[in-house]
Amino acid sequence: MAENPDFLSPVTSFERGKLLGQRGLVVWMTGLSGAGKTTIAVQVERKLISAGRLAYRLDGDDLRSGINAGLGFSQADRMENIRRAAWIARILHDAGIITLACFISPEEPMRALARRLVPNGAFLEVYVRASLETCIQRDPKGNYQKAIKGQLAGYTGLSPDQSYQEPTKPDLLLNTELNNSQTCAEILFAMIINKINEPAR
Ligand code: ADP
């Protein structure tokens, strides 16, 4: 019996997008630990779902306790951590999902790698900004105190060989010292909705 040609061609990202009524988007949130990436992403994810948009939050801590559990904090492992995260974000993009990727990703090449993996226009770099002093004061996970006491080596921002390179041209800068998390979430949500309503790429 002849094969039905309709079933031989792989489903495209465009077709999945049509099914979901949206296009995939990678929102790459970078910033120091404690800057507010997760706090904002949780709220934006909730807003997107409430608005009928399929969203997924990818978090550095979750990945490190799961798929990336074998990785440490050497330079090579940090890069590998981001490489895997960026590929997961790409797969979610291909599935038509709006991904909120929360990773310190302190170096420009890490962020560039994530951007390269998705088509032009499907990536937003969001710099979630707070000064190191503010992040040390907030210290939501107690990691800065541990690092200051010498119980945690090579902590980003504190250790002289682990500085945070600020993005020079982020698509959006959220200053979490000037705006509360709800305002930041509203700004980012509005930007995402604008982006996904742009004419098809
Ligand atoms: P990150 O994911 O960047 O490591 P978290 O979201 O885990 O940061 O922690 C940020 C901490 O800062 C939380 O305790 C949060 O309540 C607090 N915070 C204070 N102001 C803000 C703000 N404007 N935006 C986000 N978080 C804020």
PDB file of C-alpha atoms and ligand atoms in Angstrom:
ATOM      1  CA  MET A   1       0.000   0.000   0.000  1.00  0.00           C
ATOM      2  CA  ALA A   2       1.285   3.524  -0.859  1.00  0.00           C
ATOM      3  CA  GLU A   3       2.438   5.652   2.062  1.00  0.00           C
ATOM      4  CA  ASN A   4       0.314   8.730   2.848  1.00  0.00           C
ATOM      5  CA  PRO A   5       2.741  11.642   2.133  1.00  0.00           C
ATOM      6  CA  ASP A   6       1.005  13.825   4.776  1.00  0.00           C
ATOM      7  CA  PHE A   7       2.357  11.594   7.517  1.00  0.00           C
ATOM      8  CA  LEU A   8       5.916  11.404   6.222  1.00  0.00           C
ATOM      9  CA  SER A   9       6.909  15.051   6.753  1.00  0.00           C
ATOM     10  CA  PRO A  10       8.062  16.011  10.258  1.00  0.00           C
ATOM     11  CA  VAL A  11       5.793  18.420  12.137  1.00  0.00           C
ATOM     12  CA  THR A  12       7.270  21.935  12.061  1.00  0.00           C
ATOM     13  CA  SER A  13       7.565  24.480  14.826  1.00  0.00           C
ATOM     14  CA  PHE A  14       5.186  26.674  12.809  1.00  0.00           C
ATOM     15  CA  GLU A  15       2.498  23.955  12.863  1.00  0.00           C
ATOM     16  CA  ARG A  16       2.823  23.516  16.615  1.00  0.00           C
ATOM     17  CA  GLY A  17       2.598  27.298  16.995  1.00  0.00           C
ATOM     18  CA  LYS A  18      -0.633  27.325  14.995  1.00  0.00           C
ATOM     19  CA  LEU A  19      -2.055  24.636  17.251  1.00  0.00           C
ATOM     20  CA  LEU A  20      -1.177  26.644  20.369  1.00  0.00           C
ATOM     21  CA  GLY A  21      -2.040  30.054  18.882  1.00  0.00           C
ATOM     22  CA  GLN A  22       1.415  31.403  19.723  1.00  0.00           C
ATOM     23  CA  ARG A  23       5.050  31.222  18.702  1.00  0.00           C
ATOM     24  CA  GLY A  24       7.883  29.917  20.814  1.00  0.00           C
ATOM     25  CA  LEU A  25       9.994  32.522  22.571  1.00  0.00           C
ATOM     26  CA  VAL A  26      13.069  32.298  24.786  1.00  0.00           C
ATOM     27  CA  VAL A  27      13.186  34.960  27.498  1.00  0.00           C
ATOM     28  CA  TRP A  28      16.698  34.699  28.866  1.00  0.00           C
ATOM     29  CA  MET A  29      16.878  36.301  32.304  1.00  0.00           C
ATOM     30  CA  THR A  30      20.407  37.070  33.461  1.00  0.00           C
ATOM     31  CA  GLY A  31      21.651  38.781  36.612  1.00  0.00           C
ATOM     32  CA  LEU A  32      23.432  38.217  39.893  1.00  0.00           C
ATOM     33  CA  SER A  33      22.124  35.644  42.348  1.00  0.00           C
ATOM     34  CA  GLY A  34      19.458  37.433  44.380  1.00  0.00           C
ATOM     35  CA  ALA A  35      18.794  40.050  41.693  1.00  0.00           C
ATOM     36  CA  GLY A  36      15.218  38.767  41.369  1.00  0.00           C
ATOM     37  CA  LYS A  37      15.134  36.545  38.271  1.00  0.00           C
ATOM     38  CA  THR A  38      13.092  33.723  39.825  1.00  0.00           C
ATOM     39  CA  THR A  39      10.774  36.026  41.791  1.00  0.00           C
ATOM     40  CA  ILE A  40       9.867  37.919  38.612  1.00  0.00           C
ATOM     41  CA  ALA A  41       9.709  34.837  36.361  1.00  0.00           C
ATOM     42  CA  VAL A  42       7.262  33.074  38.714  1.00  0.00           C
ATOM     43  CA  GLN A  43       4.870  36.026  38.417  1.00  0.00           C
ATOM     44  CA  VAL A  44       5.275  36.386  34.646  1.00  0.00           C
ATOM     45  CA  GLU A  45       4.711  32.664  34.144  1.00  0.00           C
ATOM     46  CA  ARG A  46       1.503  32.891  36.202  1.00  0.00           C
ATOM     47  CA  LYS A  47       0.318  35.934  34.197  1.00  0.00           C
ATOM     48  CA  LEU A  48       1.021  34.205  30.881  1.00  0.00           C
ATOM     49  CA  ILE A  49      -0.846  31.065  31.896  1.00  0.00           C
ATOM     50  CA  SER A  50      -3.776  33.183  33.141  1.00  0.00           C
ATOM     51  CA  ALA A  51      -3.779  34.924  29.740  1.00  0.00           C
ATOM     52  CA  GLY A  52      -4.018  31.543  28.000  1.00  0.00           C
ATOM     53  CA  ARG A  53      -0.364  31.444  26.896  1.00  0.00           C
ATOM     54  CA  LEU A  54       1.688  28.312  27.374  1.00  0.00           C
ATOM     55  CA  ALA A  55       4.777  29.248  29.393  1.00  0.00           C
ATOM     56  CA  TYR A  56       7.471  27.331  31.206  1.00  0.00           C
ATOM     57  CA  ARG A  57      10.036  28.514  33.733  1.00  0.00           C
ATOM     58  CA  LEU A  58      13.483  26.977  33.531  1.00  0.00           C
ATOM     59  CA  ASP A  59      15.548  27.594  36.621  1.00  0.00           C
ATOM     60  CA  GLY A  60      19.275  27.194  37.160  1.00  0.00           C
ATOM     61  CA  ASP A  61      18.823  25.722  40.639  1.00  0.00           C
ATOM     62  CA  ASP A  62      16.302  23.135  39.407  1.00  0.00           C
ATOM     63  CA  LEU A  63      18.564  22.046  36.573  1.00  0.00           C
ATOM     64  CA  ARG A  64      21.568  21.801  38.865  1.00  0.00           C
ATOM     65  CA  SER A  65      19.665  19.466  41.175  1.00  0.00           C
ATOM     66  CA  GLY A  66      18.422  17.375  38.235  1.00  0.00           C
ATOM     67  CA  ILE A  67      19.743  17.031  34.714  1.00  0.00           C
ATOM     68  CA  ASN A  68      22.939  18.949  35.561  1.00  0.00           C
ATOM     69  CA  ALA A  69      23.526  17.332  38.962  1.00  0.00           C
ATOM     70  CA  GLY A  70      26.905  16.009  37.867  1.00  0.00           C
ATOM     71  CA  LEU A  71      28.264  19.455  37.068  1.00  0.00           C
ATOM     72  CA  GLY A  72      30.327  21.565  39.450  1.00  0.00           C
ATOM     73  CA  PHE A  73      31.516  25.143  39.269  1.00  0.00           C
ATOM     74  CA  SER A  74      34.720  24.936  37.238  1.00  0.00           C
ATOM     75  CA  GLN A  75      34.757  27.208  34.208  1.00  0.00           C
ATOM     76  CA  ALA A  76      34.104  24.224  31.911  1.00  0.00           C
ATOM     77  CA  ASP A  77      31.199  22.981  34.051  1.00  0.00           C
ATOM     78  CA  ARG A  78      29.632  26.441  34.243  1.00  0.00           C
ATOM     79  CA  MET A  79      29.711  26.659  30.463  1.00  0.00           C
ATOM     80  CA  GLU A  80      28.310  23.132  30.114  1.00  0.00           C
ATOM     81  CA  ASN A  81      25.519  24.011  32.560  1.00  0.00           C
ATOM     82  CA  ILE A  82      24.523  26.925  30.331  1.00  0.00           C
ATOM     83  CA  ARG A  83      24.980  24.971  27.098  1.00  0.00           C
ATOM     84  CA  ARG A  84      22.497  22.342  28.272  1.00  0.00           C
ATOM     85  CA  ALA A  85      20.105  24.980  29.585  1.00  0.00           C
ATOM     86  CA  ALA A  86      20.256  26.815  26.256  1.00  0.00           C
ATOM     87  CA  TRP A  87      19.473  23.608  24.364  1.00  0.00           C
ATOM     88  CA  ILE A  88      16.523  22.832  26.612  1.00  0.00           C
ATOM     89  CA  ALA A  89      15.259  26.381  25.963  1.00  0.00           C
ATOM     90  CA  ARG A  90      15.656  25.780  22.238  1.00  0.00           C
ATOM     91  CA  ILE A  91      13.681  22.538  22.402  1.00  0.00           C
ATOM     92  CA  LEU A  92      10.918  24.298  24.332  1.00  0.00           C
ATOM     93  CA  HIS A  93      10.975  27.040  21.700  1.00  0.00           C
ATOM     94  CA  ASP A  94      10.543  24.448  18.949  1.00  0.00           C
ATOM     95  CA  ALA A  95       7.594  23.070  20.919  1.00  0.00           C
ATOM     96  CA  GLY A  96       5.991  26.543  20.708  1.00  0.00           C
ATOM     97  CA  ILE A  97       6.414  27.381  24.391  1.00  0.00           C
ATOM     98  CA  ILE A  98       7.308  30.746  25.950  1.00  0.00           C
ATOM     99  CA  THR A  99      10.297  29.879  28.117  1.00  0.00           C
ATOM    100  CA  LEU A 100      11.453  32.006  31.030  1.00  0.00           C
ATOM    101  CA  ALA A 101      15.059  30.909  31.474  1.00  0.00           C
ATOM    102  CA  CYS A 102      16.561  32.092  34.777  1.00  0.00           C
ATOM    103  CA  PHE A 103      20.325  31.681  34.778  1.00  0.00           C
ATOM    104  CA  ILE A 104      22.987  33.962  36.238  1.00  0.00           C
ATOM    105  CA  SER A 105      24.910  33.354  32.961  1.00  0.00           C
ATOM    106  CA  PRO A 106      27.602  35.828  33.991  1.00  0.00           C
ATOM    107  CA  GLU A 107      29.557  35.944  30.736  1.00  0.00           C
ATOM    108  CA  GLU A 108      28.607  37.334  27.366  1.00  0.00           C
ATOM    109  CA  PRO A 109      29.615  34.150  25.426  1.00  0.00           C
ATOM    110  CA  MET A 110      27.134  32.136  27.545  1.00  0.00           C
ATOM    111  CA  ARG A 111      24.278  34.473  26.650  1.00  0.00           C
ATOM    112  CA  ALA A 112      25.389  34.635  23.018  1.00  0.00           C
ATOM    113  CA  LEU A 113      25.278  30.839  22.837  1.00  0.00           C
ATOM    114  CA  ALA A 114      21.677  30.794  24.074  1.00  0.00           C
ATOM    115  CA  ARG A 115      20.717  33.507  21.560  1.00  0.00           C
ATOM    116  CA  ARG A 116      22.373  31.670  18.652  1.00  0.00           C
ATOM    117  CA  LEU A 117      20.302  28.534  19.194  1.00  0.00           C
ATOM    118  CA  VAL A 118      16.941  30.101  18.343  1.00  0.00           C
ATOM    119  CA  PRO A 119      15.822  32.005  15.216  1.00  0.00           C
ATOM    120  CA  ASN A 120      16.221  35.779  15.056  1.00  0.00           C
ATOM    121  CA  GLY A 121      13.374  37.468  16.851  1.00  0.00           C
ATOM    122  CA  ALA A 122      12.653  34.507  19.113  1.00  0.00           C
ATOM    123  CA  PHE A 123      15.020  35.590  21.885  1.00  0.00           C
ATOM    124  CA  LEU A 124      14.795  38.323  24.487  1.00  0.00           C
ATOM    125  CA  GLU A 125      17.732  39.053  26.761  1.00  0.00           C
ATOM    126  CA  VAL A 126      16.468  40.486  30.034  1.00  0.00           C
ATOM    127  CA  TYR A 127      18.980  41.921  32.463  1.00  0.00           C
ATOM    128  CA  VAL A 128      17.558  41.677  35.982  1.00  0.00           C
ATOM    129  CA  ARG A 129      19.681  44.224  37.760  1.00  0.00           C
ATOM    130  CA  ALA A 130      20.524  44.823  41.403  1.00  0.00           C
ATOM    131  CA  SER A 131      23.887  45.864  42.809  1.00  0.00           C
ATOM    132  CA  LEU A 132      26.068  43.271  44.494  1.00  0.00           C
ATOM    133  CA  GLU A 133      25.535  45.118  47.802  1.00  0.00           C
ATOM    134  CA  THR A 134      21.755  44.777  47.489  1.00  0.00           C
ATOM    135  CA  CYS A 135      22.024  41.093  46.527  1.00  0.00           C
ATOM    136  CA  ILE A 136      24.265  40.437  49.559  1.00  0.00           C
ATOM    137  CA  GLN A 137      21.699  42.187  51.762  1.00  0.00           C
ATOM    138  CA  ARG A 138      18.791  40.183  50.303  1.00  0.00           C
ATOM    139  CA  ASP A 139      20.700  36.891  50.276  1.00  0.00           C
ATOM    140  CA  PRO A 140      17.502  34.807  49.776  1.00  0.00           C
ATOM    141  CA  LYS A 141      19.351  31.486  49.831  1.00  0.00           C
ATOM    142  CA  GLY A 142      21.987  32.405  52.404  1.00  0.00           C
ATOM    143  CA  ASN A 143      24.683  31.699  49.821  1.00  0.00           C
ATOM    144  CA  TYR A 144      26.392  35.093  50.032  1.00  0.00           C
ATOM    145  CA  GLN A 145      26.901  34.649  53.789  1.00  0.00           C
ATOM    146  CA  LYS A 146      28.327  31.187  53.176  1.00  0.00           C
ATOM    147  CA  ALA A 147      30.638  32.554  50.481  1.00  0.00           C
ATOM    148  CA  ILE A 148      31.766  35.436  52.715  1.00  0.00           C
ATOM    149  CA  LYS A 149      32.570  32.921  55.478  1.00  0.00           C
ATOM    150  CA  GLY A 150      34.593  30.912  52.968  1.00  0.00           C
ATOM    151  CA  GLN A 151      32.177  27.960  52.928  1.00  0.00           C
ATOM    152  CA  LEU A 152      31.390  28.421  49.242  1.00  0.00           C
ATOM    153  CA  ALA A 153      34.205  29.007  46.765  1.00  0.00           C
ATOM    154  CA  GLY A 154      34.056  30.990  43.529  1.00  0.00           C
ATOM    155  CA  TYR A 155      30.708  32.663  44.123  1.00  0.00           C
ATOM    156  CA  THR A 156      29.666  34.879  41.202  1.00  0.00           C
ATOM    157  CA  GLY A 157      30.142  38.545  41.982  1.00  0.00           C
ATOM    158  CA  LEU A 158      32.161  37.960  45.155  1.00  0.00           C
ATOM    159  CA  SER A 159      35.088  35.957  43.924  1.00  0.00           C
ATOM    160  CA  PRO A 160      37.679  38.035  42.010  1.00  0.00           C
ATOM    161  CA  ASP A 161      37.847  35.391  39.265  1.00  0.00           C
ATOM    162  CA  GLN A 162      34.041  35.109  38.994  1.00  0.00           C
ATOM    163  CA  SER A 163      32.871  38.557  38.070  1.00  0.00           C
ATOM    164  CA  TYR A 164      29.497  39.267  36.468  1.00  0.00           C
ATOM    165  CA  GLN A 165      29.794  40.860  33.028  1.00  0.00           C
ATOM    166  CA  GLU A 166      26.838  43.198  32.642  1.00  0.00           C
ATOM    167  CA  PRO A 167      24.969  42.820  29.337  1.00  0.00           C
ATOM    168  CA  THR A 168      25.825  45.812  27.133  1.00  0.00           C
ATOM    169  CA  LYS A 169      22.646  45.736  24.991  1.00  0.00           C
ATOM    170  CA  PRO A 170      19.925  43.782  26.758  1.00  0.00           C
ATOM    171  CA  ASP A 171      16.481  43.813  25.123  1.00  0.00           C
ATOM    172  CA  LEU A 172      15.128  44.854  28.516  1.00  0.00           C
ATOM    173  CA  LEU A 173      16.686  46.042  31.762  1.00  0.00           C
ATOM    174  CA  LEU A 174      14.676  45.482  34.928  1.00  0.00           C
ATOM    175  CA  ASN A 175      16.120  47.441  37.824  1.00  0.00           C
ATOM    176  CA  THR A 176      14.858  45.631  40.915  1.00  0.00           C
ATOM    177  CA  GLU A 177      16.187  48.323  43.235  1.00  0.00           C
ATOM    178  CA  LEU A 178      13.955  50.956  41.645  1.00  0.00           C
ATOM    179  CA  ASN A 179      10.883  48.829  40.874  1.00  0.00           C
ATOM    180  CA  ASN A 180       9.166  46.215  43.001  1.00  0.00           C
ATOM    181  CA  SER A 181       8.801  42.693  41.653  1.00  0.00           C
ATOM    182  CA  GLN A 182       5.148  43.179  40.618  1.00  0.00           C
ATOM    183  CA  THR A 183       6.052  46.215  38.486  1.00  0.00           C
ATOM    184  CA  CYS A 184       8.987  44.347  36.936  1.00  0.00           C
ATOM    185  CA  ALA A 185       6.685  41.404  36.158  1.00  0.00           C
ATOM    186  CA  GLU A 186       4.121  43.717  34.530  1.00  0.00           C
ATOM    187  CA  ILE A 187       6.794  45.348  32.355  1.00  0.00           C
ATOM    188  CA  LEU A 188       8.177  41.997  31.212  1.00  0.00           C
ATOM    189  CA  PHE A 189       4.725  40.481  30.662  1.00  0.00           C
ATOM    190  CA  ALA A 190       3.736  43.441  28.440  1.00  0.00           C
ATOM    191  CA  MET A 191       6.936  43.089  26.425  1.00  0.00           C
ATOM    192  CA  ILE A 192       6.365  39.356  25.884  1.00  0.00           C
ATOM    193  CA  ILE A 193       2.763  39.886  24.767  1.00  0.00           C
ATOM    194  CA  ASN A 194       3.927  42.563  22.292  1.00  0.00           C
ATOM    195  CA  LYS A 195       6.601  40.268  20.985  1.00  0.00           C
ATOM    196  CA  ILE A 196       4.349  37.284  20.405  1.00  0.00           C
ATOM    197  CA  ASN A 197       1.774  39.490  18.679  1.00  0.00           C
ATOM    198  CA  GLU A 198       4.361  40.710  16.124  1.00  0.00           C
ATOM    199  CA  PRO A 199       3.706  39.552  12.560  1.00  0.00           C
ATOM    200  CA  ALA A 200       5.053  36.052  11.832  1.00  0.00           C
ATOM    201  CA  ARG A 201       8.811  35.790  11.391  1.00  0.00           C
TER     202      ARG A 201
HETATM  203  P1  ADP B   1      17.557  35.190  41.634  1.00  0.00           P
HETATM  204  O1  ADP B   1      16.590  34.233  40.987  1.00  0.00           O
HETATM  205  O2  ADP B   1      17.964  36.305  40.715  1.00  0.00           O
HETATM  206  O3  ADP B   1      18.720  34.510  42.272  1.00  0.00           O
HETATM  207  P2  ADP B   1      15.506  35.424  43.637  1.00  0.00           P
HETATM  208  O4  ADP B   1      14.276  35.775  42.858  1.00  0.00           O
HETATM  209  O5  ADP B   1      15.692  34.000  44.051  1.00  0.00           O
HETATM  210  O6  ADP B   1      16.781  35.928  42.808  1.00  0.00           O
HETATM  211  O7  ADP B   1      15.608  36.314  44.932  1.00  0.00           O
HETATM  212  C1  ADP B   1      15.385  37.696  44.903  1.00  0.00           C
HETATM  213  C2  ADP B   1      15.067  38.187  46.312  1.00  0.00           C
HETATM  214  O8  ADP B   1      14.957  39.590  46.294  1.00  0.00           O
HETATM  215  C3  ADP B   1      13.757  37.636  46.823  1.00  0.00           C
HETATM  216  O9  ADP B   1      13.879  37.392  48.207  1.00  0.00           O
HETATM  217  C4  ADP B   1      12.782  38.785  46.550  1.00  0.00           C
HETATM  218  O10 ADP B   1      11.690  38.794  47.445  1.00  0.00           O
HETATM  219  C5  ADP B   1      13.673  40.000  46.770  1.00  0.00           C
HETATM  220  N1  ADP B   1      13.286  41.198  46.007  1.00  0.00           N
HETATM  221  C6  ADP B   1      13.212  42.434  46.529  1.00  0.00           C
HETATM  222  N2  ADP B   1      12.833  43.326  45.574  1.00  0.00           N
HETATM  223  C7  ADP B   1      12.676  42.632  44.432  1.00  0.00           C
HETATM  224  C8  ADP B   1      12.283  42.997  43.117  1.00  0.00           C
HETATM  225  N3  ADP B   1      12.000  44.258  42.788  1.00  0.00           N
HETATM  226  N4  ADP B   1      12.253  42.037  42.166  1.00  0.00           N
HETATM  227  C9  ADP B   1      12.549  40.751  42.489  1.00  0.00           C
HETATM  228  N5  ADP B   1      12.914  40.334  43.716  1.00  0.00           N
HETATM  229  C10 ADP B   1      12.982  41.269  44.700  1.00  0.00           C
END
